[in-house]
Amino acid sequence: MHEENYGEITDGGSLRHPRPRAVRDNARHQWEKDRARRPLPTRAGTGATEHDTGLNSRDLVFYARYRRIKAPKDLADAFGVPAGALLLERTYRTRCTTGTAPFSLVTSYLVHDLIAANPDILDDGNEPWPGGTQHQLSTVGIEVDRIEERFTARPPTPDEARELELPPGTAVILLRKTSYDIQDRVVDITDVTLPGDRTELVFTTPLERW
């Protein structure tokens, strides 16, 4: 299990339960792709949050909500579809059973027409989906080829500070993750807001040998 933060003293003087740190390593994407082809019991046994935190599924509370939206211009441009094209917007929150703040704020977008052949993907009642997004995409013949991640940081909005229960002065890390398939199409765009006080980013870059 990854190292936990020390407990924090609340305004009332009580000790807040220690919060697990999430360590996000870019090697996780190959792990997710490999896992997408594993048998159902293996896929159902663990997910990305367990991978990042070292916790077990029984230690976590998961929430997902789906809705169909018309693509605003920025997302339409990123996906290469017309503005107003139908997207599936997916909102995720996962927290530890002993806490109230989620590990991150996650919103994912898929192009509706690319996934509509499998109606199970459109139903948030099927979450948590064993094998995650890469397995979902594989059920409609989409293989992810590469993933681009862009990080920025800024002060949190009041809503972000409240939902993530951030101490004063803590920044948030913003991640936009863009997944491309083997036809070079953008097939998933995910925006993640990470709490700066309990997130570690690790980048591992294999180098070709001389």
XYZ file of C-alpha atoms in Angstrom:
210
model
C 0.000 0.000 0.000
C 1.240 3.479 -0.775
C 2.257 5.749 2.060
C -0.575 7.647 3.700
C -0.678 11.310 4.666
C -0.552 12.039 8.358
C -3.887 12.875 9.933
C -4.906 16.531 9.885
C -6.321 18.532 12.751
C -9.781 19.870 11.865
C -11.151 23.253 12.944
C -12.875 21.510 15.836
C -9.588 20.090 17.103
C -10.274 16.463 16.198
C -7.911 14.319 14.167
C -9.065 13.652 10.611
C -8.491 10.094 9.399
C -5.265 9.768 7.365
C -5.828 9.963 3.614
C -4.164 7.497 1.261
C -1.887 9.000 -1.370
C -2.526 8.208 -5.016
C 0.574 7.574 -7.125
C -0.110 7.952 -10.833
C 2.543 6.310 -13.009
C 2.239 6.478 -16.794
C 3.065 2.766 -16.937
C -0.522 2.250 -15.729
C -1.792 2.634 -19.308
C -0.074 -0.533 -20.509
C -1.354 -2.278 -17.384
C -4.879 -1.138 -18.304
C -4.494 -2.322 -21.897
C -3.158 -5.718 -20.826
C -5.946 -6.048 -18.275
C -8.619 -5.324 -20.891
C -7.958 -8.745 -22.467
C -7.859 -10.720 -19.229
C -10.713 -13.051 -18.193
C -13.645 -11.480 -16.368
C -12.609 -12.613 -12.847
C -9.210 -10.963 -13.327
C -10.713 -7.758 -14.718
C -13.268 -7.612 -11.925
C -10.672 -8.160 -9.220
C -9.004 -4.766 -9.327
C -9.284 -1.376 -11.001
C -7.282 1.751 -11.675
C -7.913 3.257 -8.228
C -6.696 0.099 -6.525
C -3.649 0.202 -8.820
C -2.858 3.830 -7.906
C -3.559 3.624 -4.155
C -2.741 0.052 -3.169
C -6.185 -0.301 -1.611
C -8.600 -3.190 -2.126
C -12.018 -2.847 -3.737
C -13.650 -3.437 -0.350
C -11.871 -0.283 0.894
C -13.522 1.897 -1.775
C -16.868 3.530 -2.508
C -17.468 4.116 -6.219
C -19.988 6.374 -7.987
C -20.686 6.851 -11.702
C -23.242 8.941 -13.576
C -23.741 9.025 -17.350
C -25.585 11.515 -19.522
C -25.766 12.342 -23.212
C -24.649 15.839 -24.194
C -24.115 17.827 -27.374
C -20.426 18.410 -27.972
C -19.320 21.989 -27.235
C -16.853 23.431 -29.720
C -13.708 22.632 -27.737
C -14.585 18.957 -27.348
C -15.907 18.703 -30.900
C -12.617 20.102 -32.213
C -10.619 17.702 -30.022
C -12.611 14.691 -31.229
C -12.737 15.897 -34.849
C -16.543 15.794 -34.954
C -19.071 18.543 -35.728
C -20.103 20.849 -32.894
C -23.286 19.497 -31.380
C -22.423 15.856 -32.113
C -23.704 13.503 -29.429
C -21.240 12.571 -26.677
C -21.557 10.315 -23.674
C -20.386 12.235 -20.613
C -19.345 10.072 -17.687
C -18.741 11.429 -14.191
C -16.805 9.314 -11.697
C -16.032 9.659 -8.002
C -14.170 7.125 -5.869
C -13.398 7.560 -2.193
C -12.047 5.499 0.664
C -14.680 3.924 2.916
C -13.139 5.732 5.892
C -13.330 9.195 4.307
C -15.705 11.554 2.546
C -13.465 13.204 -0.067
C -12.931 11.512 -3.443
C -9.439 10.789 -4.715
C -10.111 12.977 -7.751
C -12.872 14.540 -9.842
C -13.170 12.670 -13.139
C -15.227 13.453 -16.244
C -14.815 11.305 -19.357
C -16.255 11.816 -22.846
C -16.871 9.236 -25.580
C -18.311 9.819 -29.069
C -21.778 8.261 -28.932
C -21.747 6.940 -32.490
C -18.483 5.037 -31.907
C -19.851 3.034 -28.978
C -23.595 2.791 -29.672
C -23.223 -0.719 -31.147
C -22.921 -1.991 -27.562
C -25.785 -0.478 -25.526
C -24.279 -1.839 -22.308
C -21.570 0.836 -22.575
C -24.266 3.534 -22.456
C -25.710 2.379 -19.114
C -24.097 3.607 -15.886
C -25.838 0.723 -14.129
C -23.023 -1.462 -15.494
C -20.395 0.446 -13.535
C -17.853 -0.299 -12.240
C -17.062 -1.946 -15.571
C -14.565 -4.802 -15.244
C -11.563 -3.789 -17.306
C -12.489 -0.119 -17.546
C -12.718 2.052 -20.637
C -10.186 0.132 -22.700
C -12.234 -3.038 -22.326
C -15.458 -1.153 -23.091
C -13.927 0.161 -26.301
C -12.659 -3.287 -27.214
C -16.240 -4.601 -27.249
C -16.966 -2.342 -30.246
C -13.724 -3.154 -32.042
C -11.651 -0.195 -30.833
C -8.048 -0.739 -29.754
C -6.256 2.128 -27.995
C -2.876 2.837 -29.587
C -1.526 5.688 -27.454
C -2.510 8.032 -24.654
C -1.505 11.676 -24.329
C -1.601 13.329 -20.907
C -1.264 17.064 -20.305
C -0.897 18.464 -16.789
C -1.382 21.983 -15.476
C -1.934 23.375 -11.974
C -3.949 26.219 -10.462
C -5.781 27.211 -7.284
C -9.013 25.260 -6.833
C -12.442 26.719 -7.414
C -14.629 26.932 -4.292
C -16.581 23.862 -5.451
C -13.389 21.859 -6.039
C -11.944 22.856 -2.665
C -15.162 21.822 -0.944
C -15.604 18.492 -2.721
C -11.946 17.472 -2.411
C -11.771 18.849 1.158
C -8.558 20.708 0.405
C -6.583 22.502 3.121
C -6.209 26.263 2.524
C -3.491 27.107 0.003
C -3.544 23.701 -1.693
C -3.437 23.686 -5.497
C -5.165 21.241 -7.798
C -3.475 19.389 -10.649
C -5.480 19.324 -13.863
C -5.047 16.406 -16.217
C -6.471 16.063 -19.705
C -6.014 12.506 -20.961
C -6.622 11.902 -24.669
C -6.773 8.351 -26.010
C -6.116 7.598 -29.691
C -7.005 4.346 -31.412
C -4.971 2.457 -34.011
C -6.723 4.473 -36.741
C -5.443 7.693 -35.100
C -8.935 8.715 -33.996
C -9.532 10.368 -30.640
C -11.774 7.872 -28.846
C -11.779 9.128 -25.248
C -11.134 12.462 -23.581
C -10.937 12.474 -19.800
C -10.557 15.512 -17.548
C -9.259 14.780 -14.048
C -8.886 17.215 -11.150
C -6.343 15.875 -8.657
C -5.764 17.202 -5.113
C -2.249 18.575 -4.858
C -1.824 17.535 -1.216
C -2.171 13.786 -1.793
C -1.271 13.046 -5.405
C 2.136 11.967 -6.691
C 2.919 11.851 -10.406
C 5.566 9.415 -11.628
C 6.771 9.264 -15.235
C 8.749 6.238 -16.374
C 10.335 6.537 -19.822
C 11.898 3.391 -21.283
C 14.887 4.226 -23.505
C 16.000 2.207 -26.491
C 19.415 0.610 -26.034
C 22.340 1.580 -28.266
